[in-house]
Coordinates of C-alpha atoms in Angstrom, one line a residue:
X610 CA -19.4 -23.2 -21.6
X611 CA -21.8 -23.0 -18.2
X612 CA -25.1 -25.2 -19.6
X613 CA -27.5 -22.8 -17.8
X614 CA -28.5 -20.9 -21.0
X615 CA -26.9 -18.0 -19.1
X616 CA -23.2 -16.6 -19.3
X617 CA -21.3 -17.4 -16.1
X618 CA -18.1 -15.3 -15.4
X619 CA -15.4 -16.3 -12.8
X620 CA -14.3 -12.9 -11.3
X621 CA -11.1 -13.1 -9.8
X622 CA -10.8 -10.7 -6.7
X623 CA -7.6 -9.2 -6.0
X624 CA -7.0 -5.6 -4.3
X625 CA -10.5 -4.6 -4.6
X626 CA -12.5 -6.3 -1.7
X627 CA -16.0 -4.3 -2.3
X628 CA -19.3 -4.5 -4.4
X629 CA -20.2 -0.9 -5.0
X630 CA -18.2 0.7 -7.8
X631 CA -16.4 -2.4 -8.9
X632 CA -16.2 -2.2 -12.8
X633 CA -15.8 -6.6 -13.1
X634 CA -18.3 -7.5 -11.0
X635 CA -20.7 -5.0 -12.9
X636 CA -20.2 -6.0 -16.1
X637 CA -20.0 -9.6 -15.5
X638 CA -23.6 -9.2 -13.8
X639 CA -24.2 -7.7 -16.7
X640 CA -23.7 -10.8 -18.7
X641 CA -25.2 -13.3 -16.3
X642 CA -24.6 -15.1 -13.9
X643 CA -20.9 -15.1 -11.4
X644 CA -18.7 -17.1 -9.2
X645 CA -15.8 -15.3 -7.5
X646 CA -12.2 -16.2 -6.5
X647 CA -9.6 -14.6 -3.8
X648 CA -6.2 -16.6 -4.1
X649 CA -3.6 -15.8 -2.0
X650 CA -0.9 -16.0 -4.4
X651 CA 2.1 -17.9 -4.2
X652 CA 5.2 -16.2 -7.0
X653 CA 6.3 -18.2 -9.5
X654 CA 9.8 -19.1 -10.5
X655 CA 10.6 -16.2 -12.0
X656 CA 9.3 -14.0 -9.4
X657 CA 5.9 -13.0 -10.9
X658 CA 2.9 -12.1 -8.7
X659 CA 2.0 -9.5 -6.2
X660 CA 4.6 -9.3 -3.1
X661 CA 3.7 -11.4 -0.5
X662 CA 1.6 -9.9 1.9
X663 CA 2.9 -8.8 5.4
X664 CA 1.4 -9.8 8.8
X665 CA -0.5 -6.4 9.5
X666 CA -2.0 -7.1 5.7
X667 CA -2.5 -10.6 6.6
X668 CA -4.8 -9.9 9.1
X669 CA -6.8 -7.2 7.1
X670 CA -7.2 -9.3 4.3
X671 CA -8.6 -12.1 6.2
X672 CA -10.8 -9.8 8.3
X673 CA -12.0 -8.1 5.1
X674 CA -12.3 -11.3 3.6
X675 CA -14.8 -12.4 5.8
X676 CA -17.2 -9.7 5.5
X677 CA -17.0 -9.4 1.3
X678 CA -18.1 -13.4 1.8
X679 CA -20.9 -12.7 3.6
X680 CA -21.9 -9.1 0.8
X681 CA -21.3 -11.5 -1.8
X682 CA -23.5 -14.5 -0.4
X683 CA -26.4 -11.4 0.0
X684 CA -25.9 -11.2 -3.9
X685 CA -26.6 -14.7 -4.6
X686 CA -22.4 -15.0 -5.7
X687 CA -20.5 -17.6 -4.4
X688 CA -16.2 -16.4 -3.1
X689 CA -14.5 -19.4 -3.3
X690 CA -10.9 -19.2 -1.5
X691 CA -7.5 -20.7 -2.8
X692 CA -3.8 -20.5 -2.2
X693 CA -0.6 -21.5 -4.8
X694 CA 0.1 -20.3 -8.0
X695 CA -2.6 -18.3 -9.8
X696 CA -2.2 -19.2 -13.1
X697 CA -2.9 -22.6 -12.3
X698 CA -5.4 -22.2 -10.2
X699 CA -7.5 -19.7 -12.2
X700 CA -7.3 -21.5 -15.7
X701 CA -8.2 -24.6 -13.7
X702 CA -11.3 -23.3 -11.9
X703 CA -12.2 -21.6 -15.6
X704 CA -12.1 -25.1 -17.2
X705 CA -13.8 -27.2 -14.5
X706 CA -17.0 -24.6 -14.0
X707 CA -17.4 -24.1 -18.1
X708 CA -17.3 -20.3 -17.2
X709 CA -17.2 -18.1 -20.3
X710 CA -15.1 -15.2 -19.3
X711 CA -12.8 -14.6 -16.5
X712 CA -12.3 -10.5 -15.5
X713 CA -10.6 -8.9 -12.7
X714 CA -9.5 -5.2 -12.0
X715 CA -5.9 -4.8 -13.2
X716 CA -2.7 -4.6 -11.0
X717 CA 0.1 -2.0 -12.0
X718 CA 3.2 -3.5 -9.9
X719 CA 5.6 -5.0 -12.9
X720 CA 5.5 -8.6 -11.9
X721 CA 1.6 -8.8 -11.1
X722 CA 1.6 -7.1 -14.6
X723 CA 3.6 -9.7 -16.1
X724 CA 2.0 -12.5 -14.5
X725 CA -1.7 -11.5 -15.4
X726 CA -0.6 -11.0 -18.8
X727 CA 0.7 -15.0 -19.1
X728 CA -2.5 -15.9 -17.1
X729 CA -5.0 -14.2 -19.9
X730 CA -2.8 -15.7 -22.8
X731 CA -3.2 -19.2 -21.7
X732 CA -7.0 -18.6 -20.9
X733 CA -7.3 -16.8 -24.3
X734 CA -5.5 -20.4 -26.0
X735 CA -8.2 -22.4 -24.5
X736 CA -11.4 -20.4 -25.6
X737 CA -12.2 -18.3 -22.6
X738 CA -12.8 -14.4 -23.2
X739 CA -10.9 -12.7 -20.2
X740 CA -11.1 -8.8 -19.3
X741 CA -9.1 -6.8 -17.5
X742 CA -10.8 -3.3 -16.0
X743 CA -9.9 0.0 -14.0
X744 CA -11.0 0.4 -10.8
X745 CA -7.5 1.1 -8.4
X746 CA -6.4 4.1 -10.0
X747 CA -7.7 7.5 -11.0
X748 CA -5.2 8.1 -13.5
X749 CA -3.8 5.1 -15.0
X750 CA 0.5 5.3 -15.5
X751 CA 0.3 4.6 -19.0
X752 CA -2.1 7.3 -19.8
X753 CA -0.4 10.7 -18.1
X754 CA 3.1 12.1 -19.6
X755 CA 5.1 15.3 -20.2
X756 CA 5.9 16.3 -23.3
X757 CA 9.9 15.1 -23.0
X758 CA 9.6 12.3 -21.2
X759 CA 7.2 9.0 -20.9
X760 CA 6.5 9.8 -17.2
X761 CA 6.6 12.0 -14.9
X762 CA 9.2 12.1 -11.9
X763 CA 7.7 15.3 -10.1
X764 CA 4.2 15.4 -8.3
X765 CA 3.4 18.8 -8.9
X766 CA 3.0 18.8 -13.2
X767 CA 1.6 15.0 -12.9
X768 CA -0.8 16.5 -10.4
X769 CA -1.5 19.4 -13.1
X770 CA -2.2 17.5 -16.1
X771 CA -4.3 15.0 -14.0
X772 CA -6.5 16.4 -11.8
X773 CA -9.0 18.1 -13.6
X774 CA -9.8 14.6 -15.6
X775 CA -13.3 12.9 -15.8
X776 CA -13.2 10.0 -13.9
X777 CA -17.0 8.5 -14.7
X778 CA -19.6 8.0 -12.6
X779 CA -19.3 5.8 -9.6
X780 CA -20.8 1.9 -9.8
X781 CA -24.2 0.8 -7.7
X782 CA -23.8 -2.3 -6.2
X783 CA -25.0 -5.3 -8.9
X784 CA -28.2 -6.5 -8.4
X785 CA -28.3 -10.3 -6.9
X786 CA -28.6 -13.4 -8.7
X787 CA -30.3 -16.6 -8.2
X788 CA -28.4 -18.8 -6.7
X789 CA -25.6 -21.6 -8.7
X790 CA -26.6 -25.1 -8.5
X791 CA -24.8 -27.0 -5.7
X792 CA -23.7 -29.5 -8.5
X793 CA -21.4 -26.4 -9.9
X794 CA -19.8 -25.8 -6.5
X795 CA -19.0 -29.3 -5.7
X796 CA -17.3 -29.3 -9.0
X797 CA -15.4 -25.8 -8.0
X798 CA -13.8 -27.3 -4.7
X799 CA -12.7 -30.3 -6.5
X800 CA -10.0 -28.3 -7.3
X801 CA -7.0 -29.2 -5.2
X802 CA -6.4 -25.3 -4.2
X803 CA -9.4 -24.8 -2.9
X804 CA -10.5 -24.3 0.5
X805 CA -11.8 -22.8 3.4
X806 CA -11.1 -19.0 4.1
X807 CA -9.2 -20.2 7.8
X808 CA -7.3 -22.6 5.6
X809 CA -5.2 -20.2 3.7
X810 CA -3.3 -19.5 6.8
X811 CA -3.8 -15.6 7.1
X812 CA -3.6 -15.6 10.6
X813 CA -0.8 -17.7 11.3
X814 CA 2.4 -16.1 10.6
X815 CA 3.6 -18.0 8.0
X816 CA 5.4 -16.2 5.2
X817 CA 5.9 -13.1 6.9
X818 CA 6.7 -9.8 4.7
X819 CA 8.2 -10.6 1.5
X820 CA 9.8 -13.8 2.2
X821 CA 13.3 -14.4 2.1
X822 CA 14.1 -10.3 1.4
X823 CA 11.9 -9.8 4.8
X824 CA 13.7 -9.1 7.8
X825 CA 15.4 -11.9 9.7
X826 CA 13.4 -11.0 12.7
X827 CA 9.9 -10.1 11.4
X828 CA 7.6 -9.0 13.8
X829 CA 6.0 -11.6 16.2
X830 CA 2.0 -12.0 15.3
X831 CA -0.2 -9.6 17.0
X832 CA -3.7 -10.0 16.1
X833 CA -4.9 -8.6 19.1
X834 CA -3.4 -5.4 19.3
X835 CA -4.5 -4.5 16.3
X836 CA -7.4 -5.8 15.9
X837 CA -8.4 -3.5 19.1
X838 CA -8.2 -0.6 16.8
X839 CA -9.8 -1.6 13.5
X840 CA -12.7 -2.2 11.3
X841 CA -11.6 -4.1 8.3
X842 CA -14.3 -4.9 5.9
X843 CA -16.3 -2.9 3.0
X844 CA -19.5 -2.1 5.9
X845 CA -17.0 -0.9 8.2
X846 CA -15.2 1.4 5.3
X847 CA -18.6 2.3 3.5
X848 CA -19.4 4.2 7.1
X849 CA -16.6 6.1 6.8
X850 CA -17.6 7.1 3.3
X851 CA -20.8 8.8 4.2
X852 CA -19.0 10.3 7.1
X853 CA -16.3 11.6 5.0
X854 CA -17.2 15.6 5.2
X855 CA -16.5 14.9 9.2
X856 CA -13.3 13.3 8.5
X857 CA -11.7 15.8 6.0
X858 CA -13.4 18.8 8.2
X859 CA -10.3 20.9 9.5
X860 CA -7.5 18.7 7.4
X861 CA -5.7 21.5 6.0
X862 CA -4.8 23.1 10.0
X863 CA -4.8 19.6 11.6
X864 CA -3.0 16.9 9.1
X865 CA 0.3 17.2 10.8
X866 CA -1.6 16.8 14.6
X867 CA -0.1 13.5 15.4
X868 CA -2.0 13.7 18.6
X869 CA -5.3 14.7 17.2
X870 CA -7.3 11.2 16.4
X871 CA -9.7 13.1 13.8
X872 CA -6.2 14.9 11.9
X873 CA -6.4 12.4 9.0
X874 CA -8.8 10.4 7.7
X875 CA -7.3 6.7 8.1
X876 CA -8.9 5.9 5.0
X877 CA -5.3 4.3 3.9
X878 CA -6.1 0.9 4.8
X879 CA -9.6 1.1 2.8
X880 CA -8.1 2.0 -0.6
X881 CA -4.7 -0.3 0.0
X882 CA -7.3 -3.3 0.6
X883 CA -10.2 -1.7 -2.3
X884 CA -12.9 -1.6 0.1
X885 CA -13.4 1.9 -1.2
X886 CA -12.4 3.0 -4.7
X887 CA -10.7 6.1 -5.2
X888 CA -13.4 6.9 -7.6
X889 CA -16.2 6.6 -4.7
X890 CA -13.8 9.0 -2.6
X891 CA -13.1 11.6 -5.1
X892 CA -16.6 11.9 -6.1
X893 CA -17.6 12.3 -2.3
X894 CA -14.7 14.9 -1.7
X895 CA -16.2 16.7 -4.6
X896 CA -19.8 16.5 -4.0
X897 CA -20.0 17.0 0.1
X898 CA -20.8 21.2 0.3
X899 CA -20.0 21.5 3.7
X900 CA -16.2 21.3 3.0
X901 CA -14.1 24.7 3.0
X902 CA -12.1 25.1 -0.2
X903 CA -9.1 24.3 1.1
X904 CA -9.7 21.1 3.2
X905 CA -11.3 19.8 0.1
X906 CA -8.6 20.5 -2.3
X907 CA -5.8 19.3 0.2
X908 CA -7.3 16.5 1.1
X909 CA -7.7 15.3 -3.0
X910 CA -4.6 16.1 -3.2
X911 CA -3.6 13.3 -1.0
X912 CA -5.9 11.3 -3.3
X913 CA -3.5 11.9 -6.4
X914 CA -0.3 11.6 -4.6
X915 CA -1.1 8.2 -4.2
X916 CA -1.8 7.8 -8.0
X917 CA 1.4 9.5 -8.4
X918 CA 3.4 6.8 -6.4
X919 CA 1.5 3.8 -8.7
X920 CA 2.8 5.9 -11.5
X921 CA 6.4 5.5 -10.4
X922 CA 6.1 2.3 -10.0
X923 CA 4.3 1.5 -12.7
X924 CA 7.7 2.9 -14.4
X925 CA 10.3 1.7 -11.7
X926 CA 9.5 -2.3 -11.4
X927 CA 11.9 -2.4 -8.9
X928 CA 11.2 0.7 -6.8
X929 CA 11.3 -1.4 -3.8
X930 CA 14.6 -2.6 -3.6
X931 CA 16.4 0.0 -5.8
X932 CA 17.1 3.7 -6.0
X933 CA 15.1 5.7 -8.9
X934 CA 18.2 7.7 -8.7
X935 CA 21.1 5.6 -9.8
X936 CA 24.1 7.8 -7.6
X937 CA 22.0 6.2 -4.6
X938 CA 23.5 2.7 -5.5
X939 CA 26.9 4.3 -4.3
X940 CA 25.6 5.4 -1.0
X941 CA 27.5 4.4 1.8
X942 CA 24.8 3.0 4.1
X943 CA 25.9 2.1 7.4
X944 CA 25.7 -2.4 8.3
X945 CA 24.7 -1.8 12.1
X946 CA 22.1 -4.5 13.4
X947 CA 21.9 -2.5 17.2
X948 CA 20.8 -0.1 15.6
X949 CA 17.5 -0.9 13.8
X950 CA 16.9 -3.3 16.4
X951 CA 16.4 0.1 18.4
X952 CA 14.7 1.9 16.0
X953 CA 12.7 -1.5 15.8
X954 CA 11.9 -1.7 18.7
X955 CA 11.8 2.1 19.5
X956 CA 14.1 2.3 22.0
X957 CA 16.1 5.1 20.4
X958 CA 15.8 7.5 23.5
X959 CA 14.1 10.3 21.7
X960 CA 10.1 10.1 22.1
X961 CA 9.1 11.6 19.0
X962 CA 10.2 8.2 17.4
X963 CA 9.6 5.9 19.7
X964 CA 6.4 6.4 20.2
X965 CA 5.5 6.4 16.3
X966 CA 7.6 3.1 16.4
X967 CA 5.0 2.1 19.2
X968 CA 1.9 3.2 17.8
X969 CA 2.8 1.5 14.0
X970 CA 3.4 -1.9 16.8
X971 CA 0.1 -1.4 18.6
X972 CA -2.4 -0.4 16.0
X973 CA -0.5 -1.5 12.0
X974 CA -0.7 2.2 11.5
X975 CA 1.6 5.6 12.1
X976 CA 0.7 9.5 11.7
X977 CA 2.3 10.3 8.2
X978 CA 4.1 13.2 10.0
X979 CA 5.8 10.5 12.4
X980 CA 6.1 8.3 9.6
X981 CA 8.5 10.9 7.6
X982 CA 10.0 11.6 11.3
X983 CA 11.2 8.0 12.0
X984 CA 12.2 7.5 8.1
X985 CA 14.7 10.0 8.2
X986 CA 16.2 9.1 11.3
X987 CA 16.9 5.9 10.4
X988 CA 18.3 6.4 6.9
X989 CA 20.1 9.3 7.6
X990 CA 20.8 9.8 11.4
X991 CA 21.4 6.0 12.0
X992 CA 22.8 5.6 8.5
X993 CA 21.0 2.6 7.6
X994 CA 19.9 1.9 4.5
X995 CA 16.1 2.5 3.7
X996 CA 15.4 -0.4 2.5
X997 CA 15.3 -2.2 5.8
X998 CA 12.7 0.6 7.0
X999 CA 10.6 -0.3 4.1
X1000 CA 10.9 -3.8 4.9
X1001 CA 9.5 -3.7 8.7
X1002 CA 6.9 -0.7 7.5
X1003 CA 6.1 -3.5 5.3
X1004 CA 5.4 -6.1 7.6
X1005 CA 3.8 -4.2 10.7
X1006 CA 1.3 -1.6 8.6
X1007 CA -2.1 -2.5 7.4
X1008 CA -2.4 0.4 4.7
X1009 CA 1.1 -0.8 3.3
X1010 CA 1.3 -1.0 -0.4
X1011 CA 3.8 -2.0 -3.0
X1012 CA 3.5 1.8 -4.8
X1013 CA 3.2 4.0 -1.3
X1014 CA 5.6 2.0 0.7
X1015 CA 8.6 2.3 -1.0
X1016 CA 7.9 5.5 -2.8
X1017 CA 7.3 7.2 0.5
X1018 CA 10.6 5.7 1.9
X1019 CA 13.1 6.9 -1.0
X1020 CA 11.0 10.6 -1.1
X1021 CA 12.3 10.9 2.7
X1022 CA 15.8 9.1 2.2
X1023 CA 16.2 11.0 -0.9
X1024 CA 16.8 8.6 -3.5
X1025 CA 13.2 8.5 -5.5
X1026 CA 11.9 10.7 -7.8
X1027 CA 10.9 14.3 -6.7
X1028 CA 12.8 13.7 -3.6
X1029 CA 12.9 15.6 -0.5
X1030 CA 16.5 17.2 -0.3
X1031 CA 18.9 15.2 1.0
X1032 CA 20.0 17.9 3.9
X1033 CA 16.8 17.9 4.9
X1034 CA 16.9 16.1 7.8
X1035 CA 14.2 15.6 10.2
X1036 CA 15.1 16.9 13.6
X1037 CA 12.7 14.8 16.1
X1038 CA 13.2 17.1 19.0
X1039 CA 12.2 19.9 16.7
X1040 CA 9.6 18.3 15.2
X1041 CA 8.3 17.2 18.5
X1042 CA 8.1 20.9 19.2
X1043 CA 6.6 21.9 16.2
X1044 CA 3.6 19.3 16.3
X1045 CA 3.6 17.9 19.8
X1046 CA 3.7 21.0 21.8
X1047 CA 2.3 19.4 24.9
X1048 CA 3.5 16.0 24.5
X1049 CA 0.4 14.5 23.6
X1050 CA 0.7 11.9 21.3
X1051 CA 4.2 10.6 23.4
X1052 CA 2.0 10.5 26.3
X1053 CA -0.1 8.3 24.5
X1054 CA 2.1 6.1 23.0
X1055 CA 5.6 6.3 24.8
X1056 CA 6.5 2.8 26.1
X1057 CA 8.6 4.6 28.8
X1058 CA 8.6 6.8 31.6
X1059 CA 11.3 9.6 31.6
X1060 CA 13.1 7.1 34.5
X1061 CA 13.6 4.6 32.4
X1062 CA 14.0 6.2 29.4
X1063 CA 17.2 5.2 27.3
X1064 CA 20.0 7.0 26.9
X1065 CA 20.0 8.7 22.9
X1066 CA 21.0 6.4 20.8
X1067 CA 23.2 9.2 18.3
X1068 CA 23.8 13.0 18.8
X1069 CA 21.6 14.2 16.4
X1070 CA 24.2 17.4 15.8
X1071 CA 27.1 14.9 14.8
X1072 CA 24.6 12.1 13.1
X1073 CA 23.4 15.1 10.7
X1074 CA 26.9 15.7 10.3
X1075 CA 27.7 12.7 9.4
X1076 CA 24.6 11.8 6.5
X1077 CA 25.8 15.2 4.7
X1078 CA 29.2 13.8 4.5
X1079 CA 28.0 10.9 3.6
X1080 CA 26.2 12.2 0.6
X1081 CA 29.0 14.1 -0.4
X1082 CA 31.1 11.0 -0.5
X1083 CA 28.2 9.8 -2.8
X1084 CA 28.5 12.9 -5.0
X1085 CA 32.1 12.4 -5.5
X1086 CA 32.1 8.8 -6.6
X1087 CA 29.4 9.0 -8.8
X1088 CA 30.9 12.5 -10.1
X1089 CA 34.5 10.6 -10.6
X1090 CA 32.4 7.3 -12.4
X1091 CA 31.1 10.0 -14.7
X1092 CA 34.2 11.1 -15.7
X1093 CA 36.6 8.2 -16.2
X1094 CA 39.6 9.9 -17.3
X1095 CA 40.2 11.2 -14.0
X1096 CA 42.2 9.4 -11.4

């Protein structure tokens, strides 16, 4: 219990790296006074936490980091930093500052689920009052289902029976506090976890992707490419929030532009990290008048297709290393390592896709038209099996997500829930002539010339080919497992 006469909270920050419209913070101002904790989690033995972050993440988080420090600081509320294994580390900062509640915004991913639910029963056995709140999601999983079912597996009726929900009214910024007494901090970084913001090794490279399923050759560290292109922070992303009628202006005729710098709104990186809420950007979406009808609506849209993905998740804990759809298992995915080392590296001799492999090195980000592009020529020209693509999007984007991520990569190689066909194979020279026209994005980005281009990696005719008999071969085992009679 703090002995200040006033309630002090210990608000654990997670995926939510703002002030404004932050429904813990709020209401712990609300009771008194607050000190705040970012941990950068280590799993447990079982495998509970969040997935390790990857390097592009890495780098946003520390970045972003930084700049919530200095918000919070303005407010009078300390951020303390720590590394290891959260539930040791929060019940041991709760017991050695006397706080009287502990909240933080809930996570939806199975094994952050679990583990926050161990975490408040251990704090709950030892006298603290702990909160979880909403603040990621519109719409959360629990809360939306068809008649039939206890979720939904197709965008288009979730989308329906969600969209036209009140969402509340977005949070001010708390007001600031006077300031904790120093001997109350002292006693905070007594605890062995604590330390420094540099000293939680962010920018190192250490414990690259999600650790021994990442990639044997994870990307090198490359800070400075991308930090040529970015903002990270909540200033940086609150800009971009009262600039948002520029940024959704023309998105319904220029979302599939890759070329075009102003065709989306790169907001991706500010909701993964919760520098913006989706609330804040829904309400601005709805309330900016200069929007057409259309850019507005497809643009939300977008909004709730990410809701959609923490849905499946929500109901899949292991979307991101197996199929929603169980015939996938049977698959007969292709074990070539020349091959995504080319795709890797984007050396596969058509310049649609290597230079959206070169852009995702460069800046930790890829046009979502490129990134369906590149997808389906690995999984199904190449053959190889999407997870490895999920894997390296994993490591080398900073918008990357454990709902978006791996939903995104079984919609394109067909294996998720309201997938795209499986025949439907993106044609890169097609698409290159479809939405790069004059070659302007693969001027931008190509790491070739034409004279030392490399030679096609497949025949996209015969690679085609060769994923629809592949997926037949699928059919037909899973058709003969369902019928065991037959021999």
């Amino acid at each position: 219990m703090s002995t200040s006469g006033e309630d002090l909270t210990l608000v654990w920050f997670r995926d939510d790296l703002r002030v404004a419209d932050h429904e813990a913070l709020t209401a712990a101002r609300a009771d008194g006074r607050v000190i705040a904790v970012w941990i950068r989690e280590t799993r447990d033995e079982e495998g509970l936490g969040p997935r390790p972050l990857g390097g592009a993440c890495r780098w946003w988080a520390h970045e972003s980091l930084t700049v919530l420090h200095e918000e919070l600081s303005d407010l009078g509320i300390p951020l303390l930093f720590a590394a290891g294994r959260a539930e040791k580390i929060i019940v041991q900062l709760a017991s050695s500052l006397g706080v009287t509640a502990v909240r933080w915004t809930r996570r939806y991913a199975s094994a952050s689920r679990a583990l926050d639910g161990q975490i408040k029963t251990v704090l709950n056995d030892q006298g603290f009052t702990v909160h979880s709140h909403t603040g990621a999601l519109l719409v959360e999983p629990w809360t939306a289902a068809p008649q039939s079912s206890d979720h939904y597996k197709v965008f288009t009726p979730f989308w329906k029976a969600v969209a036209g929900r009140d969402v509340g009214d977005v949070l001010p910024k708390p007001q600031a506090q006077s300031p904790l007494s120093q001997t109350l901090l002292s006693r905070a970084h007594e605890c062995p976890a604590v330390m420094e913001l540099d000293g939680l090794g962010l920018l190192d490279g250490t414990e690259t992707g999600a650790g021994e399923a990442a990639a044997a050759s994870g990307p090198r560290w490359w800070q400075d490419t991308i930090a040529g292109h970015w903002s990270p922070g909540l200033r940086a992303a609150e800009d971009q929030l009262d600039d948002l009628s520029a940024i959704i202006d023309g998105y319904t005729t220029s979302k599939d532009v890759p070329s075009d710098a102003a065709s989306t709104s790169r907001l991706s990186p500010r909701l993964r990290h919760g520098e913006l809420s989706p609330r804040q950007l829904l309400q601005a979406a709805r309330t900016t008048s200069s929007l057409t009808q259309d850019d507005r609506a497809a643009w939300i849209r977008q909004l709730y297709w990410r809701e959609f993905s923490w849905h499946l998740t929500y109901h899949y804990p292991h979307i991101d290393s197996a199929p929603i759809r169980p015939e996938f298992h049977n698959f007969p995915y292709e074990d070539d390592d020349d091959a995504l080392t080319h795709w890797r590296a984007g050396t596969t001799g058509y310049p649609l896709i290597d230079a959206g492999m070169a852009q995702l090195w460069q800046t930790g980000w890829m046009h979502n038209r490129v990134r369906m592009v590149t997808a389906s020529f690995l999984t199904k020209n190449l053959l190889q099996h999407w997870w490895f693509g999920e894997q390296w999007f994993w490591d080398t984007l900073v918008d990357a997500d454990e709902a978006n991520n791996p939903v995104s990569w079984q919609w394109v190689a067909g294996s998720g829930a309201d997938a795209a066909p499986y025949f439907r194979v993106f044609n890169p020279e097609r698409q290159r002539e479809r939405f790069d026209p004059d070659d302007a994005y693969i001027d931008d980005w190509l790491p070739y010339t034409p004279a030392t281009a490399p030679p096609p990696l497949v025949d996209l005719r015969q690679s085609r080919q060769a994923a629809l008999s592949a997926y037949d071969h699928m059919k037909n085992r899973s058709t003969t497992r369902d019928n065991p009679g037959e021999s």
